[in-house]
CSV table of C-alpha atoms in Angstrom, one decimal:
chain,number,residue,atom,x,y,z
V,1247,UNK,CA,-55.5,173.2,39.5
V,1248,UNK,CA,-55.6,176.8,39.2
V,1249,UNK,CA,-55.5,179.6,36.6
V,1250,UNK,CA,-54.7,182.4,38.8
V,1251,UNK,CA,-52.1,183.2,36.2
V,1252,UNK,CA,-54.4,183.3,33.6
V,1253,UNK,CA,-57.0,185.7,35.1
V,1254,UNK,CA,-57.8,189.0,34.2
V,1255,UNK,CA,-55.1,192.1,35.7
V,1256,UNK,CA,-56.4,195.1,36.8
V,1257,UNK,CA,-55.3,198.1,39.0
V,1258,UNK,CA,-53.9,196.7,42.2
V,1259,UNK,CA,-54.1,198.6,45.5
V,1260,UNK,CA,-50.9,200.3,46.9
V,1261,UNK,CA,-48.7,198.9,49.6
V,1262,UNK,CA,-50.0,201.7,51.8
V,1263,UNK,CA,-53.4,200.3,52.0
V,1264,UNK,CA,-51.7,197.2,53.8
V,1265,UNK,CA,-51.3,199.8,56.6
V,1266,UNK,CA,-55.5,198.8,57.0
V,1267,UNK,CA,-55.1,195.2,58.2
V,1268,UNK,CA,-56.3,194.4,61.4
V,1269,UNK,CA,-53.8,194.5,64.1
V,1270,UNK,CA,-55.1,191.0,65.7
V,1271,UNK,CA,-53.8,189.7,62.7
V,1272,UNK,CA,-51.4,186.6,63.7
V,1273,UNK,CA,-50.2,184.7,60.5
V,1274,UNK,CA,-50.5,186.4,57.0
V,1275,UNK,CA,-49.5,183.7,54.3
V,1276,UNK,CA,-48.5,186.2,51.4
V,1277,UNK,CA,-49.9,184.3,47.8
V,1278,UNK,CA,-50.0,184.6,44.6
V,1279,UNK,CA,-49.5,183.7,41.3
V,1280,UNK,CA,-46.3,184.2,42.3
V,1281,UNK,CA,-45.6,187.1,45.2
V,1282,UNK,CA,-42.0,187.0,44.5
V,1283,UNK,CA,-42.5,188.4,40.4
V,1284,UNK,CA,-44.6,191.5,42.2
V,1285,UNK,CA,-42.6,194.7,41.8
V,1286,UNK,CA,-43.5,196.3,45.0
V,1287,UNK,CA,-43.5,193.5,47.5
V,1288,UNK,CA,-40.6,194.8,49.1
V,1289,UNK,CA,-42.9,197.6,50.0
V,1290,UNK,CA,-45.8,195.0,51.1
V,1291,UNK,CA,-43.9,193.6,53.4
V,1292,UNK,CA,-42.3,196.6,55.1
V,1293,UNK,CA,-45.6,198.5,55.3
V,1294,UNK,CA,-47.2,195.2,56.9
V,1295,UNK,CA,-44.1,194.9,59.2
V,1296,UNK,CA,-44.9,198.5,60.0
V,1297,UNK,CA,-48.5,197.6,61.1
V,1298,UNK,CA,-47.6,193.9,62.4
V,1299,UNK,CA,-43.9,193.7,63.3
V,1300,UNK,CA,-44.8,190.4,65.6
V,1301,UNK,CA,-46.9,188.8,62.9
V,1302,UNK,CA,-45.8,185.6,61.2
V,1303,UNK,CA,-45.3,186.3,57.7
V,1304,UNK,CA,-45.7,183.2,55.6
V,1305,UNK,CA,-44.8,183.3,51.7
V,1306,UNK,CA,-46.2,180.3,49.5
V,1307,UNK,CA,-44.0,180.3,46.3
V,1308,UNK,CA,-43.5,178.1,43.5
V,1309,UNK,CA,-40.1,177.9,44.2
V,1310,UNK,CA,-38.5,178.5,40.6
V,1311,UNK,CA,-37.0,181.5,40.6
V,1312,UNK,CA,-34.7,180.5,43.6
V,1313,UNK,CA,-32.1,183.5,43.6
V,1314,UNK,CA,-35.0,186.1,43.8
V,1315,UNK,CA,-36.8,183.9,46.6
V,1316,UNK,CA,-33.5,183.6,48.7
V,1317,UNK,CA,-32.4,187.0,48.3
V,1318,UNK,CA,-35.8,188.6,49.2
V,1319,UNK,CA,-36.4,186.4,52.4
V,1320,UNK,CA,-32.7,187.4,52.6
V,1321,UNK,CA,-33.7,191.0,53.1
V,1322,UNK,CA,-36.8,190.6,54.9
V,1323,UNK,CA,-35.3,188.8,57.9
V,1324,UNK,CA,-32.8,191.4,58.8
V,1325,UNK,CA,-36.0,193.7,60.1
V,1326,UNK,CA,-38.8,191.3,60.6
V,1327,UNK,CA,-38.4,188.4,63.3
V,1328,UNK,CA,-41.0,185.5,62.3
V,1329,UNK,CA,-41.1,184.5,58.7
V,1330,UNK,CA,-42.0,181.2,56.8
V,1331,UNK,CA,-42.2,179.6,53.5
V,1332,UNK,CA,-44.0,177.6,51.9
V,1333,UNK,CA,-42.6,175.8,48.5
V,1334,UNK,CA,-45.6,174.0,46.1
V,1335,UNK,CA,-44.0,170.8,45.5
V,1336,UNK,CA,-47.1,168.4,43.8
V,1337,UNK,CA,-45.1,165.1,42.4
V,1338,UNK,CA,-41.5,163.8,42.7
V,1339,UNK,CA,-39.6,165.1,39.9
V,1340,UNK,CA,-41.5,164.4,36.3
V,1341,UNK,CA,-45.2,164.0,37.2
V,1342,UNK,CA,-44.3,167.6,38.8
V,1343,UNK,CA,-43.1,169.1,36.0
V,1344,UNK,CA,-45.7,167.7,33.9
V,1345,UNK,CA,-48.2,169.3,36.3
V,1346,UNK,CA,-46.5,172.6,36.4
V,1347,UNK,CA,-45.6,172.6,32.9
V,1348,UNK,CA,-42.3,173.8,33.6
V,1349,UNK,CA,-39.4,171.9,32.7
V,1350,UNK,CA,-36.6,172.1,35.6
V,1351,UNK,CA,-39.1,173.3,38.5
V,1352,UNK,CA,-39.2,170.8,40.8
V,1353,UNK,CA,-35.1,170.8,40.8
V,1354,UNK,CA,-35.2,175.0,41.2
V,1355,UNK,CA,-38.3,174.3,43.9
V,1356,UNK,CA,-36.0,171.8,46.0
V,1357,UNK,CA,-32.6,174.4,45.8
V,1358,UNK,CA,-34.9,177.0,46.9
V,1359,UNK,CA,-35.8,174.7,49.9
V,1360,UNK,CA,-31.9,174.8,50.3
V,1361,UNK,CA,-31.2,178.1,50.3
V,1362,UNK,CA,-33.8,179.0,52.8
V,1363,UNK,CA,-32.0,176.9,54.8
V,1364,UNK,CA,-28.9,177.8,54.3
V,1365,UNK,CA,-30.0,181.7,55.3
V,1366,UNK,CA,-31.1,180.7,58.2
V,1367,UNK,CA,-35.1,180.3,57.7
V,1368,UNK,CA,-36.3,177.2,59.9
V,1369,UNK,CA,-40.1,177.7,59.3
V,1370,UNK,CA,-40.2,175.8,55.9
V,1371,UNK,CA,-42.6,173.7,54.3
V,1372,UNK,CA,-43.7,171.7,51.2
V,1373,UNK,CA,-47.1,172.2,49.9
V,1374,UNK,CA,-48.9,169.7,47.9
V,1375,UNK,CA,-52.1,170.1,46.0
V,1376,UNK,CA,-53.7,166.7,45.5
V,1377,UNK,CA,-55.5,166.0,42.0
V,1378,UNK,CA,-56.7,162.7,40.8
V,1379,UNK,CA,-53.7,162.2,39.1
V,1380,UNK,CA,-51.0,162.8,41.7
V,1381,UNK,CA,-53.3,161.2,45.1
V,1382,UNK,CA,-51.2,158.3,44.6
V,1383,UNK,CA,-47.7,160.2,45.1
V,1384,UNK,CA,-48.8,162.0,48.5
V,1385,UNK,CA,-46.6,159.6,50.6
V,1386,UNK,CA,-43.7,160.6,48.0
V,1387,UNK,CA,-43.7,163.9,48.9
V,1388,UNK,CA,-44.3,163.6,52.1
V,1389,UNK,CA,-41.1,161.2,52.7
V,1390,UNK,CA,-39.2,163.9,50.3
V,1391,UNK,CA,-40.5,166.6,53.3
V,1392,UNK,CA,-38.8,164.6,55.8
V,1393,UNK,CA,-35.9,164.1,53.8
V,1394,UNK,CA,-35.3,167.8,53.6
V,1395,UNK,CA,-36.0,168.4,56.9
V,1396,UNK,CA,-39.1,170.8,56.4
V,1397,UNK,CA,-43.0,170.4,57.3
V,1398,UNK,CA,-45.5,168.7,54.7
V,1399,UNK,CA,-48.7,170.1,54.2
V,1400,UNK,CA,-51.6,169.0,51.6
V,1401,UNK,CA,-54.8,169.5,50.8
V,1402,UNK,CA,-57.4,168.6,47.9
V,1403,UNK,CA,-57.7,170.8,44.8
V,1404,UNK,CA,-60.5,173.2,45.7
V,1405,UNK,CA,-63.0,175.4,43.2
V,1406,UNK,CA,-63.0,179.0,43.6
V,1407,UNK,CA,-64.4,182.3,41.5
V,1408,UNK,CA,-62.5,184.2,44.0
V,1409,UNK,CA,-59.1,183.1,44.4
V,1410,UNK,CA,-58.0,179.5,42.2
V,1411,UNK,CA,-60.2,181.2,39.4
V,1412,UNK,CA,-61.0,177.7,38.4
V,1413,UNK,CA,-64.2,175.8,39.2
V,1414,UNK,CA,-64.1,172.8,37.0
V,1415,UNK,CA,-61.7,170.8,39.9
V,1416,UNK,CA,-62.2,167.0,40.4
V,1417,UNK,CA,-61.5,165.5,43.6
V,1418,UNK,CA,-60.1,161.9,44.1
V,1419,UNK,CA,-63.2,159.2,44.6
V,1420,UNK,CA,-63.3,158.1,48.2
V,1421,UNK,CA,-62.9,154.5,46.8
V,1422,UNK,CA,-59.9,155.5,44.8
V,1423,UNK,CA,-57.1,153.1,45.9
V,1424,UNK,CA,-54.7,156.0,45.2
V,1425,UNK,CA,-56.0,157.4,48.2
V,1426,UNK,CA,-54.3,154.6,50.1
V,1427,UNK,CA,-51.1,157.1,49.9
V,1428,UNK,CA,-52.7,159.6,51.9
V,1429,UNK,CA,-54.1,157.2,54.7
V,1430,UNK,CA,-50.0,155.9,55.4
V,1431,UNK,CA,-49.0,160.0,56.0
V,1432,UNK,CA,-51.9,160.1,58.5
V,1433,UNK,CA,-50.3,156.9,59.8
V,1434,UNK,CA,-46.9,158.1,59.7
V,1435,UNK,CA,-47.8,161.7,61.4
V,1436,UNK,CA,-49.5,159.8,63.9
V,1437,UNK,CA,-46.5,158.0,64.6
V,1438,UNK,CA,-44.4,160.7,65.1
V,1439,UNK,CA,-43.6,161.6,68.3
V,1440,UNK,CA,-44.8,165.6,68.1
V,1441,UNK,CA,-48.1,166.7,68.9
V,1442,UNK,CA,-48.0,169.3,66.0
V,1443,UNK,CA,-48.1,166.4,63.6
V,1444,UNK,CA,-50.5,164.7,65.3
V,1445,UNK,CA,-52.7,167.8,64.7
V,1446,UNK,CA,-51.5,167.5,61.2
V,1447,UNK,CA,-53.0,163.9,60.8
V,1448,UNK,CA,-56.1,165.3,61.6
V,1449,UNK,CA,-56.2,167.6,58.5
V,1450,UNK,CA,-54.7,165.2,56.4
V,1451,UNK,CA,-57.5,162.4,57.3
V,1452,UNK,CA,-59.6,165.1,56.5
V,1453,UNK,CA,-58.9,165.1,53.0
V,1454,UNK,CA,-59.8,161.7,52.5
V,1455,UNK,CA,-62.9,161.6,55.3
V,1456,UNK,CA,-66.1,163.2,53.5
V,1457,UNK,CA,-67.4,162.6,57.5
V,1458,UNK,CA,-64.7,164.4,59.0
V,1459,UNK,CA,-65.3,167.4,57.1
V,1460,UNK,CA,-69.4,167.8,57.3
V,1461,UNK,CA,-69.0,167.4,60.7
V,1462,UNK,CA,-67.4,170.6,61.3
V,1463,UNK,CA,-69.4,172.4,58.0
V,1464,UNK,CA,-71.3,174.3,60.2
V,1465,UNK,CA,-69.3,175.7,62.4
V,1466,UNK,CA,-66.6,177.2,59.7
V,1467,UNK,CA,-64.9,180.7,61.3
V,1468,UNK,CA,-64.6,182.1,58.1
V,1469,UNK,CA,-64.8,186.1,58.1
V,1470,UNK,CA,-64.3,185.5,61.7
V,1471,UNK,CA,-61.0,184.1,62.4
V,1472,UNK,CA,-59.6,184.4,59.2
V,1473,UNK,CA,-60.1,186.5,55.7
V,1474,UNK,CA,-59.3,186.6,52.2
V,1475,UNK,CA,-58.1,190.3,50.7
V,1476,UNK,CA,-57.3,190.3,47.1
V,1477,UNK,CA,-54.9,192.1,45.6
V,1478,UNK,CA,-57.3,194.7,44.7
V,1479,UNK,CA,-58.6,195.2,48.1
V,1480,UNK,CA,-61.7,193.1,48.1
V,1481,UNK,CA,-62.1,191.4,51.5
V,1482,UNK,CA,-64.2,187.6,51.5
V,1483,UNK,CA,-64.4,185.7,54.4
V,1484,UNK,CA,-62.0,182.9,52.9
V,1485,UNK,CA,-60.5,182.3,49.3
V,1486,UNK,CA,-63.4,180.4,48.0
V,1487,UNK,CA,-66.5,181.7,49.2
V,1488,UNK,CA,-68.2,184.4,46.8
V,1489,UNK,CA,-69.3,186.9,49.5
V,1490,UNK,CA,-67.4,190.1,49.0
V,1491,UNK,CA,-67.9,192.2,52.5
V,1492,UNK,CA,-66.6,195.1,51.3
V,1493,UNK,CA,-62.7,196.7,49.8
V,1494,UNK,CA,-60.2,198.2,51.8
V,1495,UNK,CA,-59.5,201.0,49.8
V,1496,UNK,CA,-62.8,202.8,50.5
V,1497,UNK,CA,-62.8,203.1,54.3
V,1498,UNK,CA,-59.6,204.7,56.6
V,1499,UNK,CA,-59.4,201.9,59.2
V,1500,UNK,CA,-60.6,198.1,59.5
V,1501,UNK,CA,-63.1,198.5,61.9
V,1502,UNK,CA,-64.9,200.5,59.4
V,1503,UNK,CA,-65.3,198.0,57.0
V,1504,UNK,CA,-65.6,194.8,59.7
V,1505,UNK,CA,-68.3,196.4,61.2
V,1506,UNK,CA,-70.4,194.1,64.1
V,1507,UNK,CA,-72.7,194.0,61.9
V,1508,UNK,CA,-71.2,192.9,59.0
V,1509,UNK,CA,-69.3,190.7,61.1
V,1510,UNK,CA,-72.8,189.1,62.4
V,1511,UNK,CA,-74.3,188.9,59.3
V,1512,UNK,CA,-71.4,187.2,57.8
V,1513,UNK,CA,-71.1,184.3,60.6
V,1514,UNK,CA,-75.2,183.5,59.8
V,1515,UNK,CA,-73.9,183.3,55.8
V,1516,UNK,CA,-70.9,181.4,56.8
V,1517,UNK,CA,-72.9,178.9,58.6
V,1518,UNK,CA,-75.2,178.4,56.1
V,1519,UNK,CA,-71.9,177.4,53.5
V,1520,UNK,CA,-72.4,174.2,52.1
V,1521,UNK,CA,-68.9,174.7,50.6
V,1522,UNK,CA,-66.8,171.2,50.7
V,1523,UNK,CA,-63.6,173.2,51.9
V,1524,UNK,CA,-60.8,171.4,53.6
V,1525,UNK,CA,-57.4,173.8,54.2
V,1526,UNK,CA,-55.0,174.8,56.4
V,1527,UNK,CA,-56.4,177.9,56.9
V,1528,UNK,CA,-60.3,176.5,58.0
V,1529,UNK,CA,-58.5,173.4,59.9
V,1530,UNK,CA,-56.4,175.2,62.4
V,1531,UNK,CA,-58.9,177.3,63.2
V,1532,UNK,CA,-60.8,175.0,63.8
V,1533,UNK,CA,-58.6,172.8,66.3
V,1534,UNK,CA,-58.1,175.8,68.4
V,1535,UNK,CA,-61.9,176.2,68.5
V,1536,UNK,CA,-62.6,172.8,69.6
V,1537,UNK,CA,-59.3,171.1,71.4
V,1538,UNK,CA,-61.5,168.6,73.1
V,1539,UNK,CA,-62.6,167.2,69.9
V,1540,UNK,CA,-59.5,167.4,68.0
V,1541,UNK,CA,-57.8,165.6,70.9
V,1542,UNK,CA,-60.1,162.9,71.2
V,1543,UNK,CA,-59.5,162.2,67.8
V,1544,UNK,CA,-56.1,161.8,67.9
V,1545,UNK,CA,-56.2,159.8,71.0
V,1546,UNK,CA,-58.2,157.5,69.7
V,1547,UNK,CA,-56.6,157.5,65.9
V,1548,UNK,CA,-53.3,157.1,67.6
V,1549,UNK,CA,-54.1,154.1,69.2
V,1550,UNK,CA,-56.1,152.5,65.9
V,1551,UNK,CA,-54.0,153.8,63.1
V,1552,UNK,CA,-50.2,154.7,65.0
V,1553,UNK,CA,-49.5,151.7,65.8
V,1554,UNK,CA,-49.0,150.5,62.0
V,1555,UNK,CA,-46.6,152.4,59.9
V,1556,UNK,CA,-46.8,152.2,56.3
């Protein structure tokens, strides 16, 4: 899945140099390995408060060490207003242990789910990472989403140098009938009666629609509407293309570094990708790009595939 834990360490950047980010900046989804073991993420998160105090900050956690999570979101919402979480959650309770390869996780991932609520955080979710040998629990977790009263987002295992520090991922075969677990949560988000998970069934059909996704290869916003910055400073256009623009460290502000130029010369490269990436992060920028589309294809999905729920 990934090895992010078992890459190389070096130097990171100080919190101050999160003063940099741009200040268009909507969403940040703070990653890992896991943010919540980093000794000076208190400090990350007031100094981008400082710099974005109306900017939805999104954690993404592993969810086992549940007293650390809860405590620190705990802390973080008495000065900043919009914050979310996002809990990995890739199998019902064995399979994701075996996965993990930590014995009790999915148990500490679900009472972290529970305290977040209990504190008061609304903007929850459960974040699956689908691999050949979990496609066929997708509906699972998606039904254990509802359960808990929190959103359900997926996508495919993806290869990258830059972030997953893994490149030997397979995906599920089109013709896999594990796969049929993923088409009934299009079908049930379809079904639903809010237009956010309708939206939703788009990127989910996506995962499983090679057609879906080349349609849209060339007009990827990476660099553009989004960016990846490591935890050493190195800015990509997303987490798995290899195209470092530049680090934050070296310049004073972010227009120094996101130049026009650099910004042009990374939307020709980005255009070029032939990168088969489906996330959250590409997808929503892409609905908001093209709403006629995206509509269209929920009408007329509603209509084929919402009127059956599986």
């Amino acid at each position: 899945m990934c090895n992010i834990w078992n890459a190389e360490v070096h130097k990171e950047m100080a919190p101050s140099e999160y003063s940099k980010l741009p200040t268009t900046l909507r969403t940040l989804n703070i990653s890992g390995g896991e943010p919540f073991l980093h000794p000076d993420l208190d400090e990350v998160v007031r100094v981008i408060h400082r710099r974005l105090p109306r900017a939805r900050l999104v954690f993404s956690t592993n969810g086992l060490l549940t007293e650390d999570v809860v405590a620190a979101i705990d802390r973080y919402k008495a000065f900043h207003e919009s914050i979310g979480v996002g809990v990995s959650v890739d199998c019902l309770r064995d399979s994701h242990e075996r996965i993990r390869g930590v014995e009790g996780i999915f148990d500490k991932a679900r009472s972290t789910i529970e305290g977040l609520r209990e504190i008061g955080i609304s903007d929850l979710r459960i974040g699956m990472t689908i691999l050949p040998e979990n496609a066929s629990d997708v509906l699972e977790v998606y039904r254990l989403a509802k359960e808990l009263g929190v959103e359900f987002t997926a996508t495919f295992a993806h290869n990258s140098d830059v972030y997953f520090k893994k490149t030997d991922n397979v995906q599920c075969s089109p013709e896999s009938d594990s796969l049929q677990s993923v088409s009934s949560v299009v079908r049930c988000q379809l079904k639903s009666v809010s237009p956010k998970d309708w939206l939703r069934a788009f990127h989910t059909e996506g995962i499983i629609d090679e057609r879906i996704r080349q349609s849209f290869r060339g007009e990827c916003l990476a660099g553009r509407r989004y960016f990846f910055l490591s935890p050493y400073g190195d800015v990509f256009p997303c987490s798995v293309m290899d195209l470092k623009l530049g680090n934050i460290t070296d310049v004073a502000d972010w227009n120094e570094l996101m130049t026009k130029e650099v910004v042009a010369r990374t939307a020709g490269i980005v255009k070029g990708c032939g990168l088969d990436c489906w996330m959250v992060c590409n997808t929503r920028s892409l609905i908001i790009s093209h709403p006629v589309r995206s509509a269209l294809w929920v009408i007329t999905n509603k209509l084929k595939k919402g009127a059956n729920t599986s």
